[in-house]
PDB file of C-alpha atoms in Angstrom:
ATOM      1  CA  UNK A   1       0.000   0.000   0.000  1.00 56.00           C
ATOM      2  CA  UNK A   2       1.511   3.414  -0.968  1.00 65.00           C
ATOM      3  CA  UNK A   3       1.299   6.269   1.580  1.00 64.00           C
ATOM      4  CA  UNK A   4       1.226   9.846   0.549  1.00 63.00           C
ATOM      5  CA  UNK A   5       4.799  11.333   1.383  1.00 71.00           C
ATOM      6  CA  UNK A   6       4.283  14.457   4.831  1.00 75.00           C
ATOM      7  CA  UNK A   7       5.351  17.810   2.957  1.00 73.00           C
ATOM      8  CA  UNK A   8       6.715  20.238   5.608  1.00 74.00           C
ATOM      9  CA  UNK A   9       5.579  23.482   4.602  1.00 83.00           C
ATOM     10  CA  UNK A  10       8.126  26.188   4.612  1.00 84.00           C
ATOM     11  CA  UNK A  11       8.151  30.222   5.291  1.00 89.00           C
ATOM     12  CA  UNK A  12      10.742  32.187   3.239  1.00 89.00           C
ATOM     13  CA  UNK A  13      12.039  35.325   4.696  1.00 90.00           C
ATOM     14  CA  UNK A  14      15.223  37.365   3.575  1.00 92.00           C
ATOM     15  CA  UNK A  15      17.612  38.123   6.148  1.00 90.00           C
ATOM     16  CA  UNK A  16      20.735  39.721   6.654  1.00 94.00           C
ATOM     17  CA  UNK A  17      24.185  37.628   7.285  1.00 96.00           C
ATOM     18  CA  UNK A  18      27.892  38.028   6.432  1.00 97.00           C
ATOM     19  CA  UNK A  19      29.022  35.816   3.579  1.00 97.00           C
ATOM     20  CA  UNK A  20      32.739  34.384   4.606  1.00 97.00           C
ATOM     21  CA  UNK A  21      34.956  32.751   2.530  1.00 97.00           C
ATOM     22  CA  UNK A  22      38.623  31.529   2.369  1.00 96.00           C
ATOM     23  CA  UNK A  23      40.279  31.597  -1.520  1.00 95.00           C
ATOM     24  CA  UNK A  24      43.703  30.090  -2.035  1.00 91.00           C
ATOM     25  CA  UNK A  25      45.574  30.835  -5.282  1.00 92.00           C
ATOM     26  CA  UNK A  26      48.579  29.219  -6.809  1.00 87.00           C
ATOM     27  CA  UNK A  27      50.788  28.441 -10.100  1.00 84.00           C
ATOM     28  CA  UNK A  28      49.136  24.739  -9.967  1.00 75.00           C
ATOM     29  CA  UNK A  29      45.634  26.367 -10.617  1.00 73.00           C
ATOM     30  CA  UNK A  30      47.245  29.057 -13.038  1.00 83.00           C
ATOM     31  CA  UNK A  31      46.223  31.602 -10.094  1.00 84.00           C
ATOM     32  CA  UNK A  32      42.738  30.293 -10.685  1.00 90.00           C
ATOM     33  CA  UNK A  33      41.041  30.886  -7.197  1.00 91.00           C
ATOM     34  CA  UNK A  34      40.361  27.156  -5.058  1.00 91.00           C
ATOM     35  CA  UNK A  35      37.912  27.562  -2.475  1.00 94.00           C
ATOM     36  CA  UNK A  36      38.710  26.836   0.866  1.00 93.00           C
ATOM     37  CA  UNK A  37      35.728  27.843   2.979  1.00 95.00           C
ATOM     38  CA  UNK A  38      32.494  29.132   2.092  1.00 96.00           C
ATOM     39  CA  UNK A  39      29.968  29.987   4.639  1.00 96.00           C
ATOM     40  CA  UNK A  40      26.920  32.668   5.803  1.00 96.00           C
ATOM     41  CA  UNK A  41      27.796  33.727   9.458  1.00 96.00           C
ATOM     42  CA  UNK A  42      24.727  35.514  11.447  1.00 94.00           C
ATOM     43  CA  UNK A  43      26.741  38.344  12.656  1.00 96.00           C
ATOM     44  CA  UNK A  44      29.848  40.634  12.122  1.00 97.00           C
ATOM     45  CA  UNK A  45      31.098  39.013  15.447  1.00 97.00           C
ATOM     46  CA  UNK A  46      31.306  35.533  14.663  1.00 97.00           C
ATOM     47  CA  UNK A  47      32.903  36.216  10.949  1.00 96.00           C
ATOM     48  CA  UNK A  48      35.826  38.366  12.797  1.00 96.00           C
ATOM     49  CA  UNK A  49      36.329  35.536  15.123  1.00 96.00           C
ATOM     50  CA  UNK A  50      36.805  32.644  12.581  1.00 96.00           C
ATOM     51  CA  UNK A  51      38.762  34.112  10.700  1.00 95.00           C
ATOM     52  CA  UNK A  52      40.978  34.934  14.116  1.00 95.00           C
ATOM     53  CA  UNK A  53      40.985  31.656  14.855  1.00 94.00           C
ATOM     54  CA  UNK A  54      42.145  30.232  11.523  1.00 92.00           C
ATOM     55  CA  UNK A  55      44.824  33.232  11.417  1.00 91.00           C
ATOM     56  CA  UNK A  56      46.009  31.663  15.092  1.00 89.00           C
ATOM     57  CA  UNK A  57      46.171  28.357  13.255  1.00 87.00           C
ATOM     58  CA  UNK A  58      47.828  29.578  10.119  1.00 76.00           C
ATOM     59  CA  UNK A  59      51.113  28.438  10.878  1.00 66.00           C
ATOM     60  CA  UNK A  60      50.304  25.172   9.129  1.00 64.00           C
ATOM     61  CA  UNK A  61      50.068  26.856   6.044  1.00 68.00           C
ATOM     62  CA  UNK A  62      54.089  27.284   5.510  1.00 76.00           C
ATOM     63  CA  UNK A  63      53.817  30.736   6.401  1.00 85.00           C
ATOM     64  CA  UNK A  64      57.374  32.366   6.230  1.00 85.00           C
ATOM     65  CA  UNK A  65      58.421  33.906   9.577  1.00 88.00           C
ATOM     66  CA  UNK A  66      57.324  37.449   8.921  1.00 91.00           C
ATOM     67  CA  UNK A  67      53.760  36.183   7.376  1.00 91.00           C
ATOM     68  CA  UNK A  68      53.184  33.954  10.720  1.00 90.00           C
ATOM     69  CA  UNK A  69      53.732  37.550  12.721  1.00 91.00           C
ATOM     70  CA  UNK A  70      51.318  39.433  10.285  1.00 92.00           C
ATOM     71  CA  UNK A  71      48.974  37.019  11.117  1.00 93.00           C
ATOM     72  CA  UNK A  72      48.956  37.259  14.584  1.00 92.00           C
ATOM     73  CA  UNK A  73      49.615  40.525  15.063  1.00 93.00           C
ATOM     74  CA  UNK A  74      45.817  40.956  12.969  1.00 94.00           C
ATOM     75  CA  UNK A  75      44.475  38.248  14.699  1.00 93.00           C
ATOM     76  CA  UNK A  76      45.354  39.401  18.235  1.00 92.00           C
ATOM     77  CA  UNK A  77      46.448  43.108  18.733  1.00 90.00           C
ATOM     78  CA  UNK A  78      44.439  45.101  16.320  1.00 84.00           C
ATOM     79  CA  UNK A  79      44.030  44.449  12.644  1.00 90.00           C
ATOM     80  CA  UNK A  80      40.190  42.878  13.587  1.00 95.00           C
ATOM     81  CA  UNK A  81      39.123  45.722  15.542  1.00 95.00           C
ATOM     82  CA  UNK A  82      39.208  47.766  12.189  1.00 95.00           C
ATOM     83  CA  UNK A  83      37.449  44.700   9.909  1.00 96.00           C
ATOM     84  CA  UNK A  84      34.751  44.677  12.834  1.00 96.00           C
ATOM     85  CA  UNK A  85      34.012  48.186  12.214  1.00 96.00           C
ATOM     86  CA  UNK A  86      33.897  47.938   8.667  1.00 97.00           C
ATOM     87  CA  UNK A  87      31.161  45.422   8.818  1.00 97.00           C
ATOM     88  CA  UNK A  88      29.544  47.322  11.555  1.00 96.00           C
ATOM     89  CA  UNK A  89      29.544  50.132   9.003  1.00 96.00           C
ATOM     90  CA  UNK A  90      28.336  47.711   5.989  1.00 96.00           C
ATOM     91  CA  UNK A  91      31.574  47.500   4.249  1.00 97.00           C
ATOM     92  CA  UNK A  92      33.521  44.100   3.212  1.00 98.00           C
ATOM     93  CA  UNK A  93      37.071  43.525   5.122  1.00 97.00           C
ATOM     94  CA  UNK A  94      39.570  40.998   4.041  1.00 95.00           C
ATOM     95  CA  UNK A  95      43.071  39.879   4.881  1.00 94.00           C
ATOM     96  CA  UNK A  96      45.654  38.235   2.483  1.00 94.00           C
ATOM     97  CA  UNK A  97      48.649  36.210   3.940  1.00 92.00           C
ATOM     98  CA  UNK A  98      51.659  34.984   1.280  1.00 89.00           C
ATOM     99  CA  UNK A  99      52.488  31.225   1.356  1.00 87.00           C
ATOM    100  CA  UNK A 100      56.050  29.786   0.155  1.00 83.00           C
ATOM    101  CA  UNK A 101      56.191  28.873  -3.323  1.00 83.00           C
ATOM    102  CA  UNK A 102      54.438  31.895  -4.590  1.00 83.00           C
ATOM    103  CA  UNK A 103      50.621  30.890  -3.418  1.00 87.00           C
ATOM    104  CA  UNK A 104      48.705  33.411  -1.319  1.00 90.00           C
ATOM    105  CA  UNK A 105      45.705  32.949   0.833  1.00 92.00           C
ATOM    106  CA  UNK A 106      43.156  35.665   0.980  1.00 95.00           C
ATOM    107  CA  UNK A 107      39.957  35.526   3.649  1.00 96.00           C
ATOM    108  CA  UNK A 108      37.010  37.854   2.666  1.00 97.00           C
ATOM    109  CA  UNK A 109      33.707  38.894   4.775  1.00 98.00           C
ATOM    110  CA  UNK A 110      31.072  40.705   3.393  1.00 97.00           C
ATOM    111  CA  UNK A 111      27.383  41.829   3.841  1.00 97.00           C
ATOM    112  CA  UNK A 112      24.874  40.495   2.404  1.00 96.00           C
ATOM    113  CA  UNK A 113      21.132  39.417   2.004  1.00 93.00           C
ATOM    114  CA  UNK A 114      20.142  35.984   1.939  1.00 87.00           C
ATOM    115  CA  UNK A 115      17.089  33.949   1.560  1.00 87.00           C
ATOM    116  CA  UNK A 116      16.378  31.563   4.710  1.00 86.00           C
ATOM    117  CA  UNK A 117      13.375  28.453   4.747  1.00 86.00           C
ATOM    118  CA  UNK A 118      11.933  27.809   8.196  1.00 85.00           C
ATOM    119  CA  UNK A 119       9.285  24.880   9.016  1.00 85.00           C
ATOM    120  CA  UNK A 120       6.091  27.153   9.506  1.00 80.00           C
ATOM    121  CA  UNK A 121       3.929  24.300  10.413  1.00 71.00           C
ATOM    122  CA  UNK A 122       3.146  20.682  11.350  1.00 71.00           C
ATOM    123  CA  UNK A 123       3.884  18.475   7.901  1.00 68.00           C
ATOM    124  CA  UNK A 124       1.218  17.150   5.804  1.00 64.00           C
ATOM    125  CA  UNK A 125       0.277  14.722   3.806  1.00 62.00           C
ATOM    126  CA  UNK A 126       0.778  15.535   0.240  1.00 54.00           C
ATOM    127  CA  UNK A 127      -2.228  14.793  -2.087  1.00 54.00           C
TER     128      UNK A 127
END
């Protein structure tokens, strides 16, 4: 006996996040850009602090000496406060940090509208 499949009906709404991503470029992608992380954060906050907490963790990358200090100095004595006021103010912030063998690594956060889907009811069945 076949059962009708439940259909959870959905509301739409548009709402506002910060679209955060991580690009990596290099000679074996002909500079191309290769994702690395691609996400919408809810808030200016929690954008700033991933990418401070992948900065603090950047020394995996084979960061030179001097690009391992860049990165914490941002991450820890100052260069967020700025990016956090930027997106406060509605603007994108990024930060770019150069790898050995000519690669680079670039994080970006900007505003921007998205659509969400939220259950607005019990499911049904479908007819």
């Amino acid at each position: 006996m076949r059962t009708s499949p439940q259909v959870t009906p959905f509301e739409a709404r548009v709402a506002r996040g910060f679209r955060f991503e991580v690009l990596r470029y290099g000679p074996a992608t002909g500079f191309v850009p290769e994702p690395v992380d691609l996400r919408v954060l809810a808030g200016p906050r929690e954008a700033i602090r991933v990418i401070r907490v992948q900065l603090r963790a950047s020394h995996v990358l084979g960061l030179t000496p001097h690009e391992a200090a860049r990165a914490l100095y941002w991450a820890d004595q100052g260069g967020w406060v700025q990016a956090l006021g930027a997106l406060h103010r509605g603007e994108p912030c990024g930060f770019t940090l150069l790898l050995r063998k000519g690669r680079h690594i670039e994080w970006h956060v900007r505003p921007v509208l998205h659509l969400t889907l939220t259950p607005s009811g019990p499911p049904s069945r479908a007819h």
